[in-house]
Short mmCIF file of C-alpha atoms in Angstrom, two decimals:
data_model
loop_
_atom_site.label_atom_id
_atom_site.label_comp_id
_atom_site.label_asym_id
_atom_site.label_seq_id
_atom_site.Cartn_x
_atom_site.Cartn_y
_atom_site.Cartn_z
CA MET Q 1 -8.08 -13.31 3.98
CA ASN Q 2 -5.25 -12.10 4.02
CA GLU Q 3 -3.57 -14.63 6.42
CA PRO Q 4 -2.71 -16.87 3.75
CA VAL Q 5 -0.27 -13.64 2.02
CA ILE Q 6 1.12 -12.93 5.41
CA ARG Q 7 2.17 -16.84 5.57
CA GLU Q 8 3.70 -16.72 2.72
CA PHE Q 9 5.59 -13.35 2.95
CA ARG Q 10 6.76 -14.25 6.53
CA ALA Q 11 7.77 -17.60 5.32
CA ASN Q 12 9.60 -16.25 2.36
CA SER Q 13 11.76 -13.37 2.79
CA GLY Q 14 9.16 -11.01 1.20
CA VAL Q 15 8.61 -12.87 -2.20
CA VAL Q 16 4.76 -13.96 -2.26
CA ARG Q 17 4.70 -16.10 -5.21
CA SER Q 18 0.72 -16.13 -5.88
CA TYR Q 19 1.13 -12.69 -6.55
CA ARG Q 20 2.35 -11.20 -10.00
CA TRP Q 21 3.62 -7.63 -8.55
CA PRO Q 22 5.57 -7.16 -5.57
CA VAL Q 23 3.74 -7.09 -2.21
CA ILE Q 24 4.62 -5.76 1.77
CA LEU Q 25 3.30 -6.09 4.49
CA LEU Q 26 2.43 -2.07 5.96
CA THR Q 27 0.89 -2.84 10.72
CA THR Q 28 -0.74 -0.28 11.27
CA THR Q 29 -2.24 0.36 15.22
CA GLY Q 30 -5.88 0.13 15.29
CA ALA Q 31 -7.14 3.55 16.58
CA LYS Q 32 -10.34 1.80 19.07
CA SER Q 33 -8.61 -1.61 19.70
CA GLY Q 34 -4.88 -1.15 19.77
CA ARG Q 35 -3.80 -3.79 18.08
CA ALA Q 36 -1.86 -4.65 15.22
CA HIS Q 37 -3.02 -5.10 11.85
CA PRO Q 38 -0.58 -5.94 8.74
CA THR Q 39 -2.12 -5.80 5.77
CA PRO Q 40 -0.55 -7.24 1.74
CA LEU Q 41 -0.38 -3.77 -0.46
CA ASN Q 42 1.00 -3.55 -4.11
CA TYR Q 43 3.31 -1.93 -4.63
CA SER Q 44 5.78 0.70 -5.91
CA GLN Q 45 9.09 2.81 -5.61
CA ASP Q 46 9.46 6.12 -5.81
CA GLY Q 47 13.75 6.56 -5.43
CA GLU Q 48 14.53 5.29 -1.87
CA LYS Q 49 10.14 5.74 -0.69
CA LEU Q 50 7.75 3.13 -1.14
CA VAL Q 51 4.24 3.88 -2.38
CA VAL Q 52 0.80 2.49 -1.71
CA ILE Q 53 -2.66 3.64 -3.51
CA ALA Q 54 -5.66 3.82 -0.73
CA SER Q 55 -8.15 1.45 -3.56
CA LYS Q 56 -9.63 -0.74 -1.26
CA GLY Q 57 -10.45 -2.88 -4.40
CA GLY Q 58 -12.05 0.42 -6.08
CA SER Q 59 -14.68 0.67 -3.26
CA ALA Q 60 -16.30 3.85 -2.80
CA GLY Q 61 -15.03 3.89 0.76
CA HIS Q 62 -11.47 4.44 2.02
CA PRO Q 63 -9.37 1.06 3.68
CA ASP Q 64 -9.19 0.62 7.59
CA TRP Q 65 -4.99 1.11 7.40
CA TYR Q 66 -5.48 4.46 5.59
CA LEU Q 67 -7.39 5.66 8.31
CA ASN Q 68 -4.74 4.96 11.10
CA ILE Q 69 -1.71 6.08 9.55
CA PRO Q 70 0.65 8.13 9.62
CA HIS Q 71 3.11 5.64 12.25
CA VAL Q 72 3.42 2.14 9.96
CA THR Q 73 5.69 -0.64 10.34
CA VAL Q 74 6.92 -2.28 6.79
CA GLU Q 75 8.13 -5.49 6.24
CA HIS Q 76 10.48 -5.11 2.64
CA GLY Q 77 11.10 -8.13 1.47
CA GLY Q 78 13.42 -9.82 4.16
CA GLU Q 79 13.41 -5.89 6.61
CA THR Q 80 10.85 -4.71 9.70
CA PHE Q 81 11.64 -0.99 9.70
CA SER Q 82 9.53 2.28 11.18
CA ALA Q 83 8.10 4.45 8.95
CA ILE Q 84 6.43 7.58 8.67
CA ALA Q 85 3.10 7.19 6.36
CA ARG Q 86 2.25 10.46 4.17
CA VAL Q 87 -0.31 11.02 2.28
CA ALA Q 88 0.31 12.86 -1.64
CA LYS Q 89 -0.15 15.93 -2.43
CA GLU Q 90 -1.33 17.29 -6.58
CA PRO Q 91 1.38 16.61 -8.27
CA GLU Q 92 2.43 14.41 -7.36
CA ARG Q 93 -0.08 11.88 -6.50
CA THR Q 94 -1.20 11.71 -9.71
CA ARG Q 95 2.44 11.34 -11.11
CA LEU Q 96 2.70 8.15 -8.35
CA TYR Q 97 -0.36 7.00 -9.16
CA ASP Q 98 0.40 7.12 -13.42
CA ARG Q 99 3.36 5.48 -12.46
CA GLN Q 100 2.00 1.93 -10.75
CA ALA Q 101 -1.58 1.99 -12.65
CA ALA Q 102 1.75 1.63 -15.71
CA GLN Q 103 3.10 -1.01 -13.92
CA MET Q 104 -0.40 -2.82 -12.73
CA ALA Q 105 -3.28 -1.94 -14.55
CA PHE Q 106 -6.09 -2.82 -11.70
CA PHE Q 107 -4.83 0.65 -10.24
CA ASP Q 108 -6.37 2.09 -13.61
CA GLY Q 109 -9.98 0.18 -13.40
CA TYR Q 110 -10.26 0.92 -9.88
CA ARG Q 111 -9.85 4.58 -10.91
CA ARG Q 112 -12.30 4.55 -13.46
CA ARG Q 113 -14.38 2.98 -10.82
CA VAL Q 114 -14.89 5.08 -7.76
CA LYS Q 115 -16.49 8.04 -8.77
CA ALA Q 116 -17.81 9.68 -4.87
CA ARG Q 117 -13.72 9.92 -3.83
CA GLN Q 118 -10.67 10.57 -4.79
CA ILE Q 119 -8.29 7.41 -4.54
CA PRO Q 120 -4.86 8.60 -2.06
CA VAL Q 121 -1.46 7.71 -2.64
CA VAL Q 122 -0.23 7.56 0.07
CA VAL Q 123 4.29 7.81 0.29
CA LEU Q 124 6.22 5.53 2.84
CA GLU Q 125 10.09 7.42 4.35
CA ARG Q 126 11.98 5.05 6.69
CA ASP Q 127 11.64 6.55 10.61
CA GLY Q 128 14.36 8.21 11.03
#
């Protein structure tokens, strides 16, 4: 399902025309497989930091990529870099979630629908 988005992203220097909101590729390494797994994610920015929400489309469980942080690779625009992913704590978490949900209303819907867990907000900072 993600493969066409990944191809379009890489072919167009980070632009996915079929998406209304901005997209990055977050690549994690599988803890069991050791394989690289790129995942397209909507993001927002907080200064120099990129912010992603581990919503898994409003599912009850965390997405696979979230289980394989903190060392990640980010493709943003035409640039690729190593990053450290950290889970935002309160009150930063709510501030960042609210800001992204204001831009992308579907995140607010996920928050209302998911009762079994608090959806994590992940801050991506360049490594080094």
